[in-house]
mmCIF file of C-alpha atoms in Angstrom:
data_model
loop_
_atom_site.group_PDB
_atom_site.id
_atom_site.type_symbol
_atom_site.label_atom_id
_atom_site.label_comp_id
_atom_site.label_asym_id
_atom_site.label_seq_id
_atom_site.Cartn_x
_atom_site.Cartn_y
_atom_site.Cartn_z
ATOM 1 C CA MET L 1 24.849 183.103 70.573
ATOM 2 C CA ASP L 2 25.639 184.103 74.244
ATOM 3 C CA SER L 3 23.157 185.597 76.595
ATOM 4 C CA THR L 4 24.352 189.116 76.024
ATOM 5 C CA GLN L 5 23.581 188.899 72.409
ATOM 6 C CA ILE L 6 20.264 187.464 72.989
ATOM 7 C CA LEU L 7 19.183 190.240 75.293
ATOM 8 C CA GLY L 8 20.572 192.535 72.654
ATOM 9 C CA TYR L 9 18.016 191.011 70.033
ATOM 10 C CA VAL L 10 15.322 191.012 72.620
ATOM 11 C CA GLY L 11 16.208 194.805 72.907
ATOM 12 C CA ALA L 12 15.698 195.396 69.172
ATOM 13 C CA LEU L 13 12.098 193.976 69.263
ATOM 14 C CA ILE L 14 11.287 196.325 72.047
ATOM 15 C CA VAL L 15 12.827 199.258 70.216
ATOM 16 C CA GLY L 16 10.343 198.367 67.300
ATOM 17 C CA LEU L 17 7.541 197.855 69.625
ATOM 18 C CA VAL L 18 8.015 201.589 71.200
ATOM 19 C CA LEU L 19 8.400 203.151 67.818
ATOM 20 C CA GLY L 20 5.129 201.465 66.625
ATOM 21 C CA LEU L 21 3.392 202.534 69.799
ATOM 22 C CA ILE L 22 4.360 206.039 70.317
ATOM 23 C CA GLY L 23 5.927 207.205 67.212
ATOM 24 C CA GLY L 24 9.488 207.933 68.883
ATOM 25 C CA GLY L 25 11.889 206.928 71.615
ATOM 26 C CA GLY L 26 13.753 204.062 69.434
ATOM 27 C CA SER L 27 16.967 205.720 69.768
ATOM 28 C CA ILE L 28 16.309 206.244 73.241
ATOM 29 C CA LEU L 29 16.537 202.615 73.829
ATOM 30 C CA THR L 30 19.035 201.845 70.939
ATOM 31 C CA VAL L 31 21.914 203.904 71.844
ATOM 32 C CA PRO L 32 22.142 202.840 75.412
ATOM 33 C CA LEU L 33 21.400 199.120 74.321
ATOM 34 C CA LEU L 34 24.362 199.246 71.979
ATOM 35 C CA VAL L 35 26.711 200.953 74.277
ATOM 36 C CA TYR L 36 26.204 199.388 77.584
ATOM 37 C CA LEU L 37 24.730 195.980 76.752
ATOM 38 C CA LEU L 38 26.743 195.249 73.520
ATOM 39 C CA GLY L 39 29.700 197.200 74.019
ATOM 40 C CA TYR L 40 29.780 199.280 71.058
ATOM 41 C CA ASN L 41 31.615 202.752 70.757
ATOM 42 C CA PRO L 42 29.174 205.510 71.331
ATOM 43 C CA ILE L 43 30.017 207.205 67.929
ATOM 44 C CA ILE L 44 29.342 203.690 66.294
ATOM 45 C CA ALA L 45 26.239 203.256 68.346
ATOM 46 C CA THR L 46 24.548 206.529 67.296
ATOM 47 C CA ALA L 47 25.277 205.591 63.733
ATOM 48 C CA TYR L 48 23.859 202.012 64.122
ATOM 49 C CA SER L 49 21.045 203.904 66.017
ATOM 50 C CA LEU L 50 20.086 205.879 62.797
ATOM 51 C CA PHE L 51 19.944 202.729 60.223
ATOM 52 C CA VAL L 52 17.889 200.785 62.790
ATOM 53 C CA VAL L 53 15.430 203.411 63.671
ATOM 54 C CA GLY L 54 15.275 204.726 60.191
ATOM 55 C CA SER L 55 14.645 201.343 58.384
ATOM 56 C CA THR L 56 12.170 200.394 61.374
ATOM 57 C CA SER L 57 10.451 203.902 61.004
ATOM 58 C CA LEU L 58 10.059 203.186 57.251
ATOM 59 C CA VAL L 59 7.941 200.162 57.745
ATOM 60 C CA GLY L 60 5.809 201.807 60.272
ATOM 61 C CA THR L 61 5.272 204.749 57.864
ATOM 62 C CA PHE L 62 3.655 202.520 55.337
ATOM 63 C CA GLN L 63 1.489 200.861 58.084
ATOM 64 C CA LYS L 64 0.211 204.193 59.599
ATOM 65 C CA TYR L 65 -0.270 205.625 56.121
ATOM 66 C CA ARG L 66 -2.662 202.748 55.520
ATOM 67 C CA GLU L 67 -4.675 203.720 58.425
ATOM 68 C CA GLY L 68 -4.850 207.549 57.186
ATOM 69 C CA LEU L 69 -2.620 208.619 60.251
ATOM 70 C CA VAL L 70 0.187 210.414 58.226
ATOM 71 C CA ASP L 71 0.200 213.947 56.847
ATOM 72 C CA VAL L 72 2.659 213.740 53.982
ATOM 73 C CA LYS L 73 2.889 217.304 53.367
ATOM 74 C CA THR L 74 3.790 218.547 56.886
ATOM 75 C CA GLY L 75 6.085 215.634 57.257
ATOM 76 C CA LEU L 76 7.937 216.430 54.259
ATOM 77 C CA ALA L 77 8.034 220.253 55.178
ATOM 78 C CA PHE L 78 9.766 219.358 58.558
ATOM 79 C CA SER L 79 11.971 216.724 56.658
ATOM 80 C CA PHE L 80 13.462 218.847 54.297
ATOM 81 C CA PRO L 81 15.614 221.322 56.621
ATOM 82 C CA SER L 82 15.993 218.341 59.320
ATOM 83 C CA PHE L 83 17.626 215.959 56.831
ATOM 84 C CA VAL L 84 20.035 218.577 55.691
ATOM 85 C CA ALA L 85 21.017 219.478 59.212
ATOM 86 C CA VAL L 86 21.265 215.609 60.263
ATOM 87 C CA TYR L 87 23.521 214.877 57.261
ATOM 88 C CA LEU L 88 25.758 217.816 57.786
ATOM 89 C CA SER L 89 26.236 216.858 61.454
ATOM 90 C CA ARG L 90 26.963 213.282 60.793
ATOM 91 C CA ARG L 91 29.186 213.852 57.834
ATOM 92 C CA TYR L 92 31.306 216.917 58.918
ATOM 93 C CA VAL L 93 30.459 217.855 62.692
ATOM 94 C CA VAL L 94 30.727 214.551 64.479
ATOM 95 C CA PRO L 95 33.859 213.143 62.725
ATOM 96 C CA ASN L 96 35.726 216.535 63.504
ATOM 97 C CA ILE L 97 34.772 216.737 67.170
ATOM 98 C CA PRO L 98 38.143 216.549 69.135
ATOM 99 C CA ASP L 99 38.847 213.338 71.102
ATOM 100 C CA THR L 100 39.288 215.465 74.041
ATOM 101 C CA LEU L 101 37.037 218.251 74.842
ATOM 102 C CA PHE L 102 38.460 219.584 77.874
ATOM 103 C CA THR L 103 40.299 218.665 80.934
ATOM 104 C CA ILE L 104 39.871 220.173 84.493
ATOM 105 C CA GLN L 105 42.191 218.878 87.039
ATOM 106 C CA ASN L 106 41.849 215.073 87.131
ATOM 107 C CA PHE L 107 38.624 215.142 85.026
ATOM 108 C CA THR L 108 38.852 214.796 81.352
ATOM 109 C CA LEU L 109 35.601 215.032 78.958
ATOM 110 C CA THR L 110 36.247 212.942 76.144
ATOM 111 C CA LYS L 111 34.185 213.107 72.812
ATOM 112 C CA GLU L 112 32.557 209.728 73.418
ATOM 113 C CA MET L 113 31.638 210.798 76.997
ATOM 114 C CA GLY L 114 30.534 213.998 75.673
ATOM 115 C CA VAL L 115 27.986 212.496 73.157
ATOM 116 C CA MET L 116 26.538 210.068 75.665
ATOM 117 C CA ILE L 117 26.031 213.156 78.371
ATOM 118 C CA PHE L 118 24.442 215.441 75.682
ATOM 119 C CA PHE L 119 22.223 212.471 74.642
ATOM 120 C CA SER L 120 21.163 212.162 78.302
ATOM 121 C CA ILE L 121 20.251 215.768 78.647
ATOM 122 C CA ILE L 122 18.136 215.560 75.389
ATOM 123 C CA MET L 123 16.675 212.378 76.834
ATOM 124 C CA LEU L 124 16.012 214.113 80.337
ATOM 125 C CA VAL L 125 13.938 216.926 78.271
ATOM 126 C CA SER L 126 12.076 214.461 76.664
ATOM 127 C CA SER L 127 11.211 212.388 79.623
ATOM 128 C CA ILE L 128 9.656 215.615 81.350
ATOM 129 C CA SER L 129 7.763 216.265 78.404
ATOM 130 C CA MET L 130 6.179 212.925 78.291
ATOM 131 C CA ILE L 131 5.629 212.789 81.959
ATOM 132 C CA LYS L 132 3.767 216.048 81.991
ATOM 133 C CA ASN L 133 1.703 214.462 79.309
ATOM 134 C CA LYS L 134 -0.381 217.738 78.685
ATOM 135 C CA LYS L 135 -3.899 217.026 77.042
ATOM 136 C CA ASN L 136 -3.872 217.942 73.428
ATOM 137 C CA THR L 137 -7.010 219.854 72.143
ATOM 138 C CA ASP L 138 -7.477 219.457 68.302
ATOM 139 C CA SER L 139 -7.023 223.059 67.097
ATOM 140 C CA SER L 140 -8.671 224.702 64.171
ATOM 141 C CA GLY L 141 -5.822 223.274 61.777
ATOM 142 C CA GLU L 142 -4.089 226.548 61.041
ATOM 143 C CA LYS L 143 -0.682 225.761 59.745
ATOM 144 C CA GLN L 144 2.264 227.972 60.939
ATOM 145 C CA ALA L 145 4.561 229.936 58.590
ATOM 146 C CA TYR L 146 6.857 227.706 56.724
ATOM 147 C CA TYR L 147 9.978 229.769 57.972
ATOM 148 C CA LYS L 148 9.240 228.774 61.412
ATOM 149 C CA THR L 149 8.904 225.138 60.236
ATOM 150 C CA PHE L 150 12.223 225.332 58.592
ATOM 151 C CA ILE L 151 14.073 226.662 61.560
ATOM 152 C CA GLN L 152 12.421 224.376 63.778
ATOM 153 C CA GLY L 153 13.572 221.596 61.559
ATOM 154 C CA LEU L 154 17.137 222.734 61.428
ATOM 155 C CA ILE L 155 17.544 222.742 65.114
ATOM 156 C CA ILE L 156 15.898 219.375 65.755
ATOM 157 C CA GLY L 157 17.808 217.964 62.980
ATOM 158 C CA THR L 158 21.100 219.237 64.270
ATOM 159 C CA ILE L 159 20.221 217.986 67.729
ATOM 160 C CA THR L 160 19.137 214.441 66.505
ATOM 161 C CA GLY L 161 22.524 214.360 64.172
ATOM 162 C CA LEU L 162 24.702 214.677 66.916
ATOM 163 C CA ILE L 163 23.123 212.250 69.380
ATOM 164 C CA GLY L 164 22.316 209.647 66.444
ATOM 165 C CA ALA L 165 18.737 209.889 67.142
ATOM 166 C CA GLY L 166 15.595 209.784 64.845
ATOM 167 C CA GLY L 167 14.058 212.531 66.626
ATOM 168 C CA GLY L 168 10.529 211.038 67.029
ATOM 169 C CA PHE L 169 10.366 212.007 70.594
ATOM 170 C CA LEU L 170 10.972 215.548 69.695
ATOM 171 C CA TYR L 171 8.994 215.888 66.374
ATOM 172 C CA VAL L 172 5.802 214.203 67.844
ATOM 173 C CA PRO L 173 5.480 217.295 70.418
ATOM 174 C CA ALA L 174 6.396 219.668 67.747
ATOM 175 C CA LEU L 175 3.919 218.548 65.245
ATOM 176 C CA VAL L 176 1.195 218.753 67.867
ATOM 177 C CA LEU L 177 2.088 222.302 69.035
ATOM 178 C CA TRP L 178 3.467 223.947 66.188
ATOM 179 C CA ALA L 179 1.859 222.202 63.205
ATOM 180 C CA ASN L 180 -1.528 222.016 65.047
ATOM 181 C CA ILE L 181 -1.853 218.105 64.196
ATOM 182 C CA PRO L 182 -3.836 215.725 66.609
ATOM 183 C CA MET L 183 -1.856 213.400 68.418
ATOM 184 C CA LYS L 184 -2.347 210.221 66.693
ATOM 185 C CA LYS L 185 -1.606 211.690 63.420
ATOM 186 C CA ALA L 186 1.405 213.448 64.899
ATOM 187 C CA VAL L 187 2.801 210.106 65.845
ATOM 188 C CA GLY L 188 2.213 208.772 62.338
ATOM 189 C CA THR L 189 3.601 211.883 60.555
ATOM 190 C CA SER L 190 6.789 211.714 62.899
ATOM 191 C CA LEU L 191 7.772 208.421 61.404
ATOM 192 C CA ILE L 192 8.190 209.819 58.083
ATOM 193 C CA ILE L 193 10.373 212.549 59.471
ATOM 194 C CA VAL L 194 12.245 209.934 61.384
ATOM 195 C CA THR L 195 12.661 207.764 58.560
ATOM 196 C CA ILE L 196 14.309 210.322 56.189
ATOM 197 C CA ASN L 197 16.322 212.054 58.846
ATOM 198 C CA SER L 198 17.786 208.740 59.981
ATOM 199 C CA LEU L 199 18.680 207.148 56.760
ATOM 200 C CA ILE L 200 20.121 210.370 55.212
ATOM 201 C CA GLY L 201 22.172 210.685 58.407
ATOM 202 C CA PHE L 202 23.305 207.104 58.399
ATOM 203 C CA ILE L 203 24.558 207.848 54.689
ATOM 204 C CA GLY L 204 26.871 210.328 56.269
ATOM 205 C CA ASP L 205 28.464 207.834 58.677
ATOM 206 C CA VAL L 206 28.760 205.328 55.978
ATOM 207 C CA GLN L 207 31.444 207.485 54.551
ATOM 208 C CA THR L 208 33.463 207.726 57.486
ATOM 209 C CA LEU L 209 32.825 204.569 59.628
ATOM 210 C CA ASN L 210 33.543 200.704 59.214
ATOM 211 C CA ILE L 211 29.788 199.216 59.469
ATOM 212 C CA ASP L 212 29.176 195.670 60.421
ATOM 213 C CA TRP L 213 26.477 194.967 57.990
ATOM 214 C CA VAL L 214 25.602 191.405 59.189
ATOM 215 C CA PHE L 215 24.954 192.526 62.916
ATOM 216 C CA LEU L 216 23.146 195.749 61.704
ATOM 217 C CA LEU L 217 20.755 194.112 59.394
ATOM 218 C CA SER L 218 19.753 191.426 61.626
ATOM 219 C CA PHE L 219 19.248 193.777 64.564
ATOM 220 C CA ALA L 220 17.206 196.033 62.344
ATOM 221 C CA THR L 221 15.140 193.070 61.017
ATOM 222 C CA ILE L 222 14.028 192.276 64.516
ATOM 223 C CA SER L 223 13.312 195.852 65.340
ATOM 224 C CA ILE L 224 11.078 195.777 62.119
ATOM 225 C CA ILE L 225 9.096 192.919 63.220
ATOM 226 C CA GLY L 226 8.726 194.805 66.560
ATOM 227 C CA ILE L 227 7.210 197.992 65.075
ATOM 228 C CA LEU L 228 4.834 195.865 63.102
ATOM 229 C CA LEU L 229 3.684 194.397 66.298
ATOM 230 C CA GLY L 230 3.614 197.897 68.064
ATOM 231 C CA VAL L 231 1.417 199.339 65.212
ATOM 232 C CA TYR L 232 -1.055 196.379 65.552
ATOM 233 C CA LEU L 233 -1.176 196.961 69.445
ATOM 234 C CA SER L 234 -1.288 200.604 69.245
ATOM 235 C CA ARG L 235 -5.060 200.054 68.380
ATOM 236 C CA PHE L 236 -5.904 198.556 71.640
ATOM 237 C CA ILE L 237 -3.303 200.436 74.267
ATOM 238 C CA SER L 238 -3.760 203.907 75.508
ATOM 239 C CA SER L 239 -0.935 205.979 74.151
ATOM 240 C CA LYS L 240 -1.386 208.593 76.943
ATOM 241 C CA LYS L 241 -0.625 206.105 79.583
ATOM 242 C CA LEU L 242 2.125 204.443 77.601
ATOM 243 C CA LYS L 243 3.961 207.804 76.888
ATOM 244 C CA LYS L 244 3.674 208.671 80.437
ATOM 245 C CA GLY L 245 5.382 205.158 81.448
ATOM 246 C CA PHE L 246 8.088 205.464 78.879
ATOM 247 C CA GLY L 247 8.707 208.913 79.961
ATOM 248 C CA VAL L 248 9.623 207.664 83.442
ATOM 249 C CA PHE L 249 11.754 204.862 81.968
ATOM 250 C CA THR L 250 13.478 207.646 80.043
ATOM 251 C CA LEU L 251 14.251 209.682 83.080
ATOM 252 C CA ILE L 252 15.704 206.751 84.584
ATOM 253 C CA MET L 253 17.850 205.939 81.807
ATOM 254 C CA ALA L 254 18.942 209.521 81.485
ATOM 255 C CA ILE L 255 20.079 209.472 85.126
ATOM 256 C CA TYR L 256 21.900 206.209 84.699
ATOM 257 C CA ILE L 257 23.631 207.329 81.564
ATOM 258 C CA VAL L 258 25.152 210.375 83.403
ATOM 259 C CA TYR L 259 26.084 208.057 86.393
ATOM 260 C CA ARG L 260 27.885 205.647 84.032
ATOM 261 C CA GLU L 261 29.716 208.466 82.200
ATOM 262 C CA THR L 262 30.951 210.552 85.268
ATOM 263 C CA SER L 263 31.492 207.663 87.751
#
């Protein structure tokens, strides 16, 4: 095992840690890690990201549920439209995106470049949200109409399907702002949505891609160890400070991805 692979597995541990601590952000680390450090094609990387983040979040969901920090009913309400959108995106939309999106003079935007740039845009929006870190006041607990949840789930599911993300970094603020769930419970609830979305999205990829199961299972196993550690550490670490710090890191990564893809 060379130094690059070792760094890759260290990265897998960090992916799990981040998921356990803030309930999202695993794919923000996983996709660039697989593409730029381990040299995977972005389409393969986004597929692997779905499996790693999904399987890791499954373990995290059980841990958070034991602590009473998962609103199963709300999680499933968001999950249904989301996993439908994720599956359709991975099964039919991503495989049918043309290899060359457009060419302007000497610049050609390829499918792989387009996926990574779109990914970086979502990262940028996410980072700004985390850095602003608005205080959450627990609301009266009123739930919004389900048709709004359904539409929101479809939109976020489509976005996460295209970029190969679990969507935790989008679902946590959605659960806080739209479903009126307290922050700590939103983190736990997001994991159940991420689990369902990611694994069903990955099923769409299995039908169109060749999967290196040995690597993928070993990477996911290390990430699962990371989330167990992250869930434990979340009891002692301020999620607000951590979220802001991770937001800054995400912003830097977004800028780096755009630089790498366009230079």
